[in-house]
Tab-separated table of C-alpha atoms in Angstrom:
chain	number	residue	atom	x	y	z
A	1	MET	CA	-16.276	14.943	-23.688
A	2	VAL	CA	-14.845	12.750	-21.767
A	3	ASP	CA	-14.342	9.659	-24.964
A	4	GLY	CA	-15.928	6.570	-24.601
A	5	CYS	CA	-20.114	5.737	-25.789
A	6	PRO	CA	-21.854	4.799	-22.229
A	7	GLY	CA	-25.012	3.771	-22.618
A	8	CYS	CA	-24.372	2.227	-26.107
A	9	ALA	CA	-24.078	-0.696	-28.411
A	10	CYS	CA	-21.147	-0.092	-29.909
A	11	GLY	CA	-18.944	-2.960	-27.931
A	12	HIS	CA	-16.460	-0.123	-26.161
A	13	ASP	CA	-14.678	-1.381	-23.469
A	14	ASP	CA	-15.198	0.075	-20.154
A	15	ARG	CA	-11.521	-0.111	-19.081
A	16	VAL	CA	-10.238	2.401	-21.490
A	17	GLU	CA	-13.435	4.715	-20.381
A	18	LEU	CA	-12.393	3.953	-16.866
A	19	ARG	CA	-8.661	4.896	-17.683
A	20	THR	CA	-9.483	7.768	-19.066
A	21	VAL	CA	-11.940	9.332	-16.441
A	22	LEU	CA	-8.654	8.175	-14.189
A	23	ARG	CA	-5.996	9.830	-16.691
A	24	HIS	CA	-8.142	13.560	-16.845
A	25	ARG	CA	-8.179	13.534	-12.759
A	26	LEU	CA	-4.900	13.672	-12.711
A	27	ALA	CA	-4.596	16.157	-15.228
A	28	THR	CA	-6.853	17.950	-14.008
A	29	GLN	CA	-5.067	18.269	-9.798
A	30	ARG	CA	-1.869	18.677	-11.871
A	31	LEU	CA	-1.082	15.835	-11.180
A	32	THR	CA	-0.129	15.211	-15.001
A	33	GLY	CA	0.448	18.233	-17.170
A	34	PRO	CA	1.652	21.799	-16.226
A	35	PRO	CA	2.269	21.830	-12.526
A	36	LEU	CA	0.595	24.867	-10.573
A	37	PRO	CA	2.169	28.507	-10.587
A	38	THR	CA	2.160	27.721	-6.221
A	39	ALA	CA	1.257	26.084	-3.627
A	40	ALA	CA	-2.029	27.960	-2.830
A	41	ASP	CA	-2.724	28.312	-6.682
A	42	THR	CA	-3.346	24.148	-6.003
A	43	VAL	CA	-5.670	24.882	-2.865
A	44	ARG	CA	-7.943	27.686	-4.961
A	45	LEU	CA	-8.369	24.423	-7.107
A	46	LEU	CA	-8.854	21.924	-4.581
A	47	THR	CA	-10.728	24.306	-2.737
A	48	CYS	CA	-9.912	22.135	0.330
A	49	VAL	CA	-7.639	19.374	1.484
A	50	GLN	CA	-7.580	17.578	3.524
A	51	ALA	CA	-4.453	18.360	5.680
A	52	GLN	CA	-4.244	16.598	8.917
A	53	GLU	CA	-0.648	14.743	8.305
A	54	ARG	CA	-0.224	18.172	7.385
A	55	GLU	CA	3.446	17.578	6.180
A	56	HIS	CA	2.130	15.022	4.232
A	57	ALA	CA	-0.317	17.215	2.472
A	58	CYS	CA	2.391	19.833	1.589
A	59	PHE	CA	3.243	16.595	-0.709
A	60	SER	CA	0.250	16.934	-1.946
A	61	LEU	CA	0.357	21.005	-2.893
A	62	ALA	CA	4.082	20.404	-4.237
A	63	LEU	CA	3.071	17.906	-6.464
A	64	ARG	CA	0.981	19.640	-8.499
A	65	SER	CA	2.729	22.978	-8.705
A	66	ARG	CA	6.009	24.499	-9.235
A	67	ALA	CA	6.569	25.039	-5.499
A	68	THR	CA	8.022	22.357	-5.570
A	69	THR	CA	9.528	21.564	-0.966
A	70	LEU	CA	7.959	21.619	1.998
A	71	ALA	CA	10.309	24.682	2.771
A	72	ASP	CA	8.417	27.102	-0.194
A	73	VAL	CA	5.443	25.105	0.443
A	74	ARG	CA	5.411	26.552	4.483
A	75	ALA	CA	6.396	29.495	3.424
A	76	GLU	CA	3.826	30.319	1.363
A	77	LEU	CA	1.355	28.721	4.651
A	78	ASP	CA	3.107	30.849	7.096
A	79	SER	CA	2.277	33.892	4.592
A	80	GLY	CA	-1.127	33.644	4.962
A	81	ALA	CA	-1.453	33.357	1.447
A	82	PHE	CA	-4.443	29.370	2.542
A	83	VAL	CA	-4.877	27.909	5.917
A	84	ARG	CA	-4.551	25.521	7.495
A	85	THR	CA	-7.916	25.570	10.295
A	86	HIS	CA	-11.058	22.924	10.589
A	87	ILE	CA	-13.314	23.175	7.633
A	88	LEU	CA	-15.626	21.570	5.451
A	89	ARG	CA	-15.175	18.349	6.976
A	90	PRO	CA	-14.269	17.727	11.126
A	91	THR	CA	-10.812	17.967	10.358
A	92	TRP	CA	-8.228	19.803	8.410
A	93	HIS	CA	-7.493	20.797	5.617
A	94	PHE	CA	-6.037	24.174	3.246
A	95	VAL	CA	-8.402	26.495	2.105
A	96	ALA	CA	-7.619	29.869	0.113
A	97	ALA	CA	-7.900	33.024	2.485
A	98	GLU	CA	-10.478	34.336	-0.081
A	99	ASP	CA	-12.492	31.320	0.263
A	100	LEU	CA	-12.835	30.257	4.270
A	101	ARG	CA	-15.396	32.350	4.995
A	102	TRP	CA	-17.766	31.248	2.802
A	103	ILE	CA	-17.310	28.129	3.172
A	104	LEU	CA	-17.477	27.633	7.109
A	105	ASP	CA	-21.586	29.364	5.913
A	106	LEU	CA	-22.381	27.674	4.509
A	107	THR	CA	-20.506	24.187	5.593
A	108	SER	CA	-19.785	24.645	8.992
A	109	PRO	CA	-24.319	24.547	10.571
A	110	ARG	CA	-23.257	20.618	9.805
A	111	VAL	CA	-19.932	20.154	10.955
A	112	GLU	CA	-21.451	21.859	13.918
A	113	ARG	CA	-23.773	19.527	14.674
A	114	VAL	CA	-21.599	16.310	14.977
A	115	LEU	CA	-19.712	18.334	17.250
A	116	ALA	CA	-22.186	19.221	19.636
A	117	VAL	CA	-22.415	15.665	20.420
A	118	GLN	CA	-18.683	15.406	21.013
A	119	LEU	CA	-18.836	18.813	23.265
A	120	ARG	CA	-22.436	16.948	25.048
A	121	ARG	CA	-19.825	13.841	26.559
A	122	SER	CA	-17.484	16.537	27.599
A	123	SER	CA	-20.816	18.366	30.116
A	124	LEU	CA	-19.837	21.231	27.884
A	125	ALA	CA	-22.448	23.503	27.335
A	126	GLU	CA	-23.076	26.118	25.178
A	127	ARG	CA	-22.534	29.182	27.403
A	128	ASP	CA	-18.561	27.400	28.180
A	129	VAL	CA	-18.574	27.652	24.563
A	130	GLY	CA	-19.625	31.305	23.792
A	131	ARG	CA	-16.708	32.501	27.508
A	132	ALA	CA	-14.363	30.089	26.218
A	133	LEU	CA	-14.401	31.411	22.244
A	134	GLU	CA	-14.322	34.991	24.388
A	135	ILE	CA	-10.751	34.032	26.006
A	136	VAL	CA	-9.680	32.753	23.122
A	137	ALA	CA	-10.167	36.332	21.661
A	138	GLU	CA	-9.355	38.476	23.830
A	139	ALA	CA	-6.070	36.034	24.382
A	140	LEU	CA	-5.019	36.542	20.132
A	141	ALA	CA	-5.780	40.233	19.461
A	142	GLY	CA	-3.325	42.943	18.088
A	143	ARG	CA	-1.888	39.819	16.568
A	144	ASN	CA	-0.853	37.580	19.367
A	145	PHE	CA	-0.305	34.397	18.084
A	146	LEU	CA	0.312	31.920	20.276
A	147	THR	CA	-0.046	27.898	19.336
A	148	ARG	CA	-2.857	25.817	20.590
A	149	LYS	CA	-1.078	24.693	24.050
A	150	GLU	CA	-0.455	28.258	24.494
A	151	ILE	CA	-4.370	28.764	24.575
A	152	GLY	CA	-4.882	26.097	26.547
A	153	ALA	CA	-3.300	27.534	29.883
A	154	ARG	CA	-5.346	30.558	29.738
A	155	LEU	CA	-9.070	28.457	28.785
A	156	ALA	CA	-7.456	26.481	32.732
A	157	ALA	CA	-6.655	29.562	34.380
A	158	ALA	CA	-10.366	30.566	34.110
A	159	GLY	CA	-11.311	27.330	35.498
A	160	LEU	CA	-12.373	25.883	31.408
A	161	PRO	CA	-10.960	23.303	30.149
A	162	GLY	CA	-7.349	22.987	28.761
A	163	SER	CA	-5.958	20.205	27.260
A	164	GLY	CA	-7.156	16.840	25.256
A	165	GLN	CA	-9.652	16.573	23.561
A	166	GLU	CA	-12.052	19.564	24.589
A	167	LEU	CA	-9.214	21.881	25.151
A	168	GLY	CA	-9.331	20.465	21.056
A	169	ASN	CA	-13.673	20.465	20.520
A	170	LEU	CA	-13.464	24.089	21.833
A	171	VAL	CA	-10.951	25.006	19.500
A	172	MET	CA	-12.621	23.743	16.410
A	173	VAL	CA	-15.592	25.016	17.647
A	174	ALA	CA	-13.522	28.267	17.257
A	175	GLU	CA	-11.985	27.494	13.929
A	176	LEU	CA	-15.853	26.197	12.873
A	177	ARG	CA	-17.547	29.440	13.959
A	178	GLY	CA	-14.949	31.921	12.086
A	179	VAL	CA	-12.425	33.233	15.223
A	180	VAL	CA	-9.340	31.240	14.295
A	181	CYS	CA	-7.982	29.989	11.676
A	182	SER	CA	-3.457	28.946	12.014
A	183	ARG	CA	-0.512	31.336	11.087
A	184	PRO	CA	2.967	31.328	11.307
A	185	ILE	CA	3.730	27.283	12.006
A	186	ARG	CA	6.198	28.263	15.426
A	187	GLY	CA	8.881	24.584	15.773
A	188	VAL	CA	6.672	21.257	15.158
A	189	GLN	CA	2.795	23.607	15.556
A	190	HIS	CA	1.238	26.491	14.057
A	191	THR	CA	-0.497	29.197	15.987
A	192	TYR	CA	-3.043	30.671	15.650
A	193	ALA	CA	-4.821	34.424	14.326
A	194	LEU	CA	-8.036	35.923	14.642
A	195	VAL	CA	-9.299	35.351	11.079
A	196	ASP	CA	-10.432	39.156	11.382
A	197	GLU	CA	-7.089	39.694	11.857
A	198	VAL	CA	-4.948	37.602	9.604
A	199	VAL	CA	-7.616	37.403	6.778
A	200	PRO	CA	-8.670	40.137	4.418
A	201	PRO	CA	-13.418	40.450	4.482
A	202	THR	CA	-15.164	38.873	1.081
A	203	PRO	CA	-18.055	39.788	-0.046
A	204	ALA	CA	-20.479	37.622	1.319
A	205	ARG	CA	-23.503	34.707	-0.321
A	206	SER	CA	-26.403	33.760	-0.247
A	207	ARG	CA	-26.387	30.022	0.541
A	208	GLU	CA	-28.392	29.520	-2.943
A	209	GLU	CA	-24.636	31.350	-4.255
A	210	ALA	CA	-21.652	28.855	-2.163
A	211	LEU	CA	-24.525	26.018	-2.727
A	212	ALA	CA	-23.187	25.978	-6.561
A	213	GLU	CA	-19.951	28.238	-6.289
A	214	LEU	CA	-19.042	24.801	-4.842
A	215	ALA	CA	-20.023	22.414	-6.114
A	216	ARG	CA	-18.577	23.777	-9.811
A	217	ARG	CA	-15.076	24.589	-7.995
A	218	PHE	CA	-15.786	20.770	-6.759
A	219	PHE	CA	-16.404	19.056	-10.298
A	220	GLY	CA	-13.729	21.181	-10.920
A	221	GLY	CA	-11.151	20.842	-9.668
A	222	HIS	CA	-12.180	17.272	-8.467
A	223	GLY	CA	-13.515	16.010	-12.185
A	224	PRO	CA	-14.813	13.774	-13.306
A	225	ALA	CA	-16.984	13.083	-10.134
A	226	SER	CA	-20.277	11.574	-8.560
A	227	ILE	CA	-22.446	13.116	-6.266
A	228	LYS	CA	-21.645	10.366	-4.298
A	229	ASP	CA	-18.407	12.143	-4.300
A	230	PHE	CA	-19.082	15.768	-3.301
A	231	THR	CA	-21.752	14.650	-0.507
A	232	ARG	CA	-18.826	13.403	1.051
A	233	TRP	CA	-16.687	15.869	0.217
A	234	SER	CA	-18.840	18.776	1.743
A	235	SER	CA	-20.695	17.190	3.789
A	236	LEU	CA	-23.284	18.193	2.621
A	237	THR	CA	-26.645	16.216	2.119
A	238	VAL	CA	-27.676	14.643	-1.429
A	239	THR	CA	-30.344	16.860	-2.103
A	240	ASP	CA	-28.520	20.526	-1.689
A	241	ALA	CA	-25.398	18.554	-3.664
A	242	ARG	CA	-28.172	18.020	-6.831
A	243	ASP	CA	-28.903	21.619	-6.656
A	244	ALA	CA	-25.858	22.429	-6.696
A	245	LEU	CA	-24.719	20.673	-9.795
A	246	ALA	CA	-28.297	21.877	-11.518
A	247	ASP	CA	-27.479	25.466	-10.881
A	248	VAL	CA	-24.041	24.837	-12.365
A	249	GLY	CA	-26.018	25.250	-15.389
A	250	ASP	CA	-23.300	23.427	-18.444
A	251	GLY	CA	-19.913	24.811	-17.288
A	252	LEU	CA	-20.057	20.737	-17.059
A	253	GLU	CA	-19.694	17.986	-19.627
A	254	ARG	CA	-20.988	14.071	-18.345
A	255	VAL	CA	-19.278	11.049	-18.428
A	256	ASP	CA	-21.303	7.722	-16.671
A	257	VAL	CA	-18.921	4.859	-15.049
A	258	ASP	CA	-20.264	1.871	-15.379
A	259	GLY	CA	-24.019	3.558	-15.138
A	260	VAL	CA	-23.178	6.250	-12.037
A	261	PRO	CA	-22.862	9.703	-13.989
A	262	HIS	CA	-19.098	11.729	-13.241
A	263	TRP	CA	-19.400	15.539	-14.059
A	264	TYR	CA	-16.310	17.478	-14.849
A	265	ASP	CA	-14.943	21.304	-16.132
A	266	PRO	CA	-14.165	20.684	-19.799
A	267	ALA	CA	-12.096	24.225	-19.861
A	268	LEU	CA	-10.020	23.248	-16.960
A	269	LEU	CA	-8.650	20.491	-19.503
A	270	SER	CA	-7.418	22.570	-22.139
A	271	GLY	CA	-4.013	23.290	-23.102
A	272	GLN	CA	-3.012	20.564	-20.924
A	273	SER	CA	-1.211	18.110	-23.955
A	274	SER	CA	-1.652	15.117	-21.216
A	275	ALA	CA	-5.255	16.023	-20.726
A	276	ARG	CA	-5.842	14.524	-24.360
A	277	ALA	CA	-3.796	11.328	-24.730
A	278	ASP	CA	-5.862	8.560	-26.083
A	279	SER	CA	-7.551	6.440	-24.281
A	280	THR	CA	-6.891	4.004	-26.212
A	281	GLU	CA	-3.001	4.332	-25.920
A	282	PRO	CA	-0.798	0.898	-24.638
A	283	PRO	CA	0.294	0.450	-20.673
A	284	GLY	CA	5.032	0.333	-22.276
A	285	SER	CA	4.204	3.407	-24.507
A	286	GLY	CA	5.369	5.651	-23.200
A	287	THR	CA	3.276	7.583	-20.898
A	288	ARG	CA	3.877	5.428	-17.882
A	289	ARG	CA	4.472	6.775	-14.702
A	290	ALA	CA	4.849	6.756	-11.228
A	291	HIS	CA	3.283	8.523	-8.370
A	292	LEU	CA	3.296	7.988	-4.079
A	293	PHE	CA	1.094	9.723	-3.175
A	294	PRO	CA	0.749	11.223	0.404
A	295	THR	CA	-2.227	10.148	3.252
A	296	TYR	CA	-5.170	10.982	2.377
A	297	ASP	CA	-4.059	12.399	-1.013
A	298	GLU	CA	-8.010	14.727	-2.582
A	299	ALA	CA	-7.208	11.557	-5.731
A	300	VAL	CA	-7.067	8.960	-4.298
A	301	LEU	CA	-9.322	10.023	-1.167
A	302	THR	CA	-12.103	11.368	-2.199
A	303	TYR	CA	-13.173	8.637	-4.755
A	304	PRO	CA	-15.235	6.070	-3.288
A	305	SER	CA	-16.369	4.057	-5.384
A	306	VAL	CA	-15.145	4.188	-8.899
A	307	ASN	CA	-10.921	5.182	-8.147
A	308	PHE	CA	-7.748	3.197	-9.226
A	309	PRO	CA	-7.835	-0.497	-9.720
A	310	LEU	CA	-5.434	-3.270	-8.040
A	311	PRO	CA	-3.762	-4.990	-10.526
A	312	PRO	CA	-5.418	-7.979	-11.526
A	313	GLU	CA	-3.024	-10.381	-9.894
A	314	SER	CA	-3.847	-8.429	-6.524
A	315	PRO	CA	-4.465	-11.238	-2.876
A	316	ALA	CA	-5.933	-8.175	-1.441
A	317	PRO	CA	-9.832	-6.742	-1.255
A	318	ALA	CA	-11.282	-5.289	-4.385
A	319	ALA	CA	-11.952	-1.820	-2.893
A	320	PRO	CA	-8.653	0.086	-2.696
A	321	ASP	CA	-7.697	1.710	1.253
A	322	GLN	CA	-7.808	5.178	0.497
A	323	TRP	CA	-7.092	5.686	4.217
A	324	SER	CA	-2.947	4.189	3.619
A	325	ALA	CA	-0.625	5.973	0.568
A	326	ALA	CA	-0.508	4.275	-2.560
A	327	VAL	CA	1.657	4.103	-4.783
A	328	VAL	CA	0.196	4.367	-8.463
A	329	VAL	CA	1.815	3.273	-11.988
A	330	ASP	CA	0.233	2.730	-15.075
A	331	ASP	CA	-2.926	4.287	-13.150
A	332	VAL	CA	-2.960	0.926	-11.194
A	333	ARG	CA	-2.683	1.244	-7.410
A	334	VAL	CA	0.451	-1.166	-7.085
A	335	GLY	CA	0.505	-0.596	-3.316
A	336	THR	CA	1.339	1.624	-0.524
A	337	TRP	CA	4.237	2.965	1.226
A	338	LYS	CA	5.220	4.918	4.475
A	339	ARG	CA	8.115	7.333	5.294
A	340	THR	CA	10.362	8.035	7.554
A	341	VAL	CA	12.387	11.807	7.184
A	342	GLY	CA	15.859	11.516	9.212
A	343	ARG	CA	18.351	13.787	9.818
A	344	THR	CA	20.472	13.198	6.553
A	345	ALA	CA	17.431	11.156	4.836
A	346	VAL	CA	14.780	10.097	3.485
A	347	THR	CA	14.008	6.692	4.475
A	348	VAL	CA	11.251	5.630	2.298
A	349	GLU	CA	9.275	1.931	1.926
A	350	SER	CA	6.820	0.548	0.051
A	351	TRP	CA	4.759	-3.133	-0.064
A	352	PHE	CA	4.001	-3.639	-3.870
A	353	LEU	CA	0.942	-6.247	-4.230
A	354	GLY	CA	2.596	-7.231	-7.995
A	355	THR	CA	5.875	-7.699	-10.034
A	356	LEU	CA	6.618	-4.861	-11.180
A	357	ASP	CA	8.932	-4.255	-14.760
A	358	ASP	CA	12.298	-2.765	-15.180
A	359	GLU	CA	9.970	0.287	-15.832
A	360	GLN	CA	7.577	0.379	-13.488
A	361	CYS	CA	10.486	0.491	-10.688
A	362	GLY	CA	12.274	2.888	-12.347
A	363	GLN	CA	9.075	5.244	-12.273
A	364	VAL	CA	8.687	3.592	-8.531
A	365	GLU	CA	12.031	4.865	-8.266
A	366	ALA	CA	11.978	8.787	-9.695
A	367	ALA	CA	8.911	9.421	-7.385
A	368	ALA	CA	10.995	8.138	-4.556
A	369	GLU	CA	13.363	10.530	-5.321
A	370	ARG	CA	10.932	13.340	-5.425
A	371	LEU	CA	10.171	12.898	-2.194
A	372	GLY	CA	13.842	13.618	-1.763
A	373	ILE	CA	13.281	16.812	-3.472
A	374	PHE	CA	10.688	17.662	-1.638
A	375	HIS	CA	12.154	17.569	2.058
A	376	GLY	CA	15.421	18.748	1.222
A	377	LEU	CA	18.111	14.657	1.191
A	378	PRO	CA	18.629	11.722	-0.457
A	379	VAL	CA	16.659	8.856	0.170
A	380	ARG	CA	16.615	5.122	0.601
A	381	HIS	CA	14.478	2.887	-0.711
A	382	VAL	CA	13.316	-0.416	0.059
A	383	ALA	CA	10.515	-2.190	-1.581
A	384	GLY	CA	9.160	-5.349	-0.208
A	385	ARG	CA	6.228	-7.561	-2.020
A	386	SER	CA	2.659	-7.399	0.600
């Protein structure tokens, strides 16, 4: 189990326990310790990776795998090892091809109920949606990969919405119903293909089996995590989440953080040297590492309550902003960053909430260099105080 004795009277320090939980998450997600062989392996570990900012999401995969460049990750995406589609929640995610159908079957009904409100506002009736799906299927048949703009032209020719949010909603319905998913990127846009033509069939799962599998995969890839983390990530109800967690059985272990139960899979930590780090090891003992987490990275976004703390001297609110790209050093969220990719260099701008020592600054520079490797360009780093 995670070190610590929550609920006991031995006087252990809750801050040590939090640090242990944070370090175990980093190890579980392969942000420390040995990387996974491929970007697709990372997608499988995390099950669904939020990806509306596509290149940021590709960098998230590179941070956890031996696919260290954008070209490496793009090649795997273009090959169909994993796809980019609307799944799990009403936003883009990467998902492994073999996981696409059963996760859609389990979670799409709830997502479509949310989307139905937008469809009603745009006066699109179900018959319009059905007709649009038929036109899309005909247009893509025979592995005729098209961009969204090209699909929009086909719909417009049939008197249906061919641009804007209405087109986006129609394509999202096609994704949620398992009609289409992404295929190779053309220029800056990915193309679409028929799922039945590019994703091999997979065995169907009962709802109970799918719920249990989703829980096992989530806590295995994101643990230690709470029920609240799981429901936010999965869009499931609390009742479904609790039932799923119960069905997983003894495969997970529990630790309490400020009285809130968190679960993780200890098997995924075995063999990783970073997971065995002494949780009482003080800062400055040679274990420092900085991370430039992309926007919407799973290591930050997944955990709305128990997350990387801000520096004690920070004037910012106590709760970190999960929606911005985070700079994390020594398990503390020390600032934010953004990048501008130019023709000859990547410019990284970072803003720190406190003062970093020389070693910490060196670790941030190393993290920025990793971004340069990802883009195949030298890095220009501009740092300032927030």
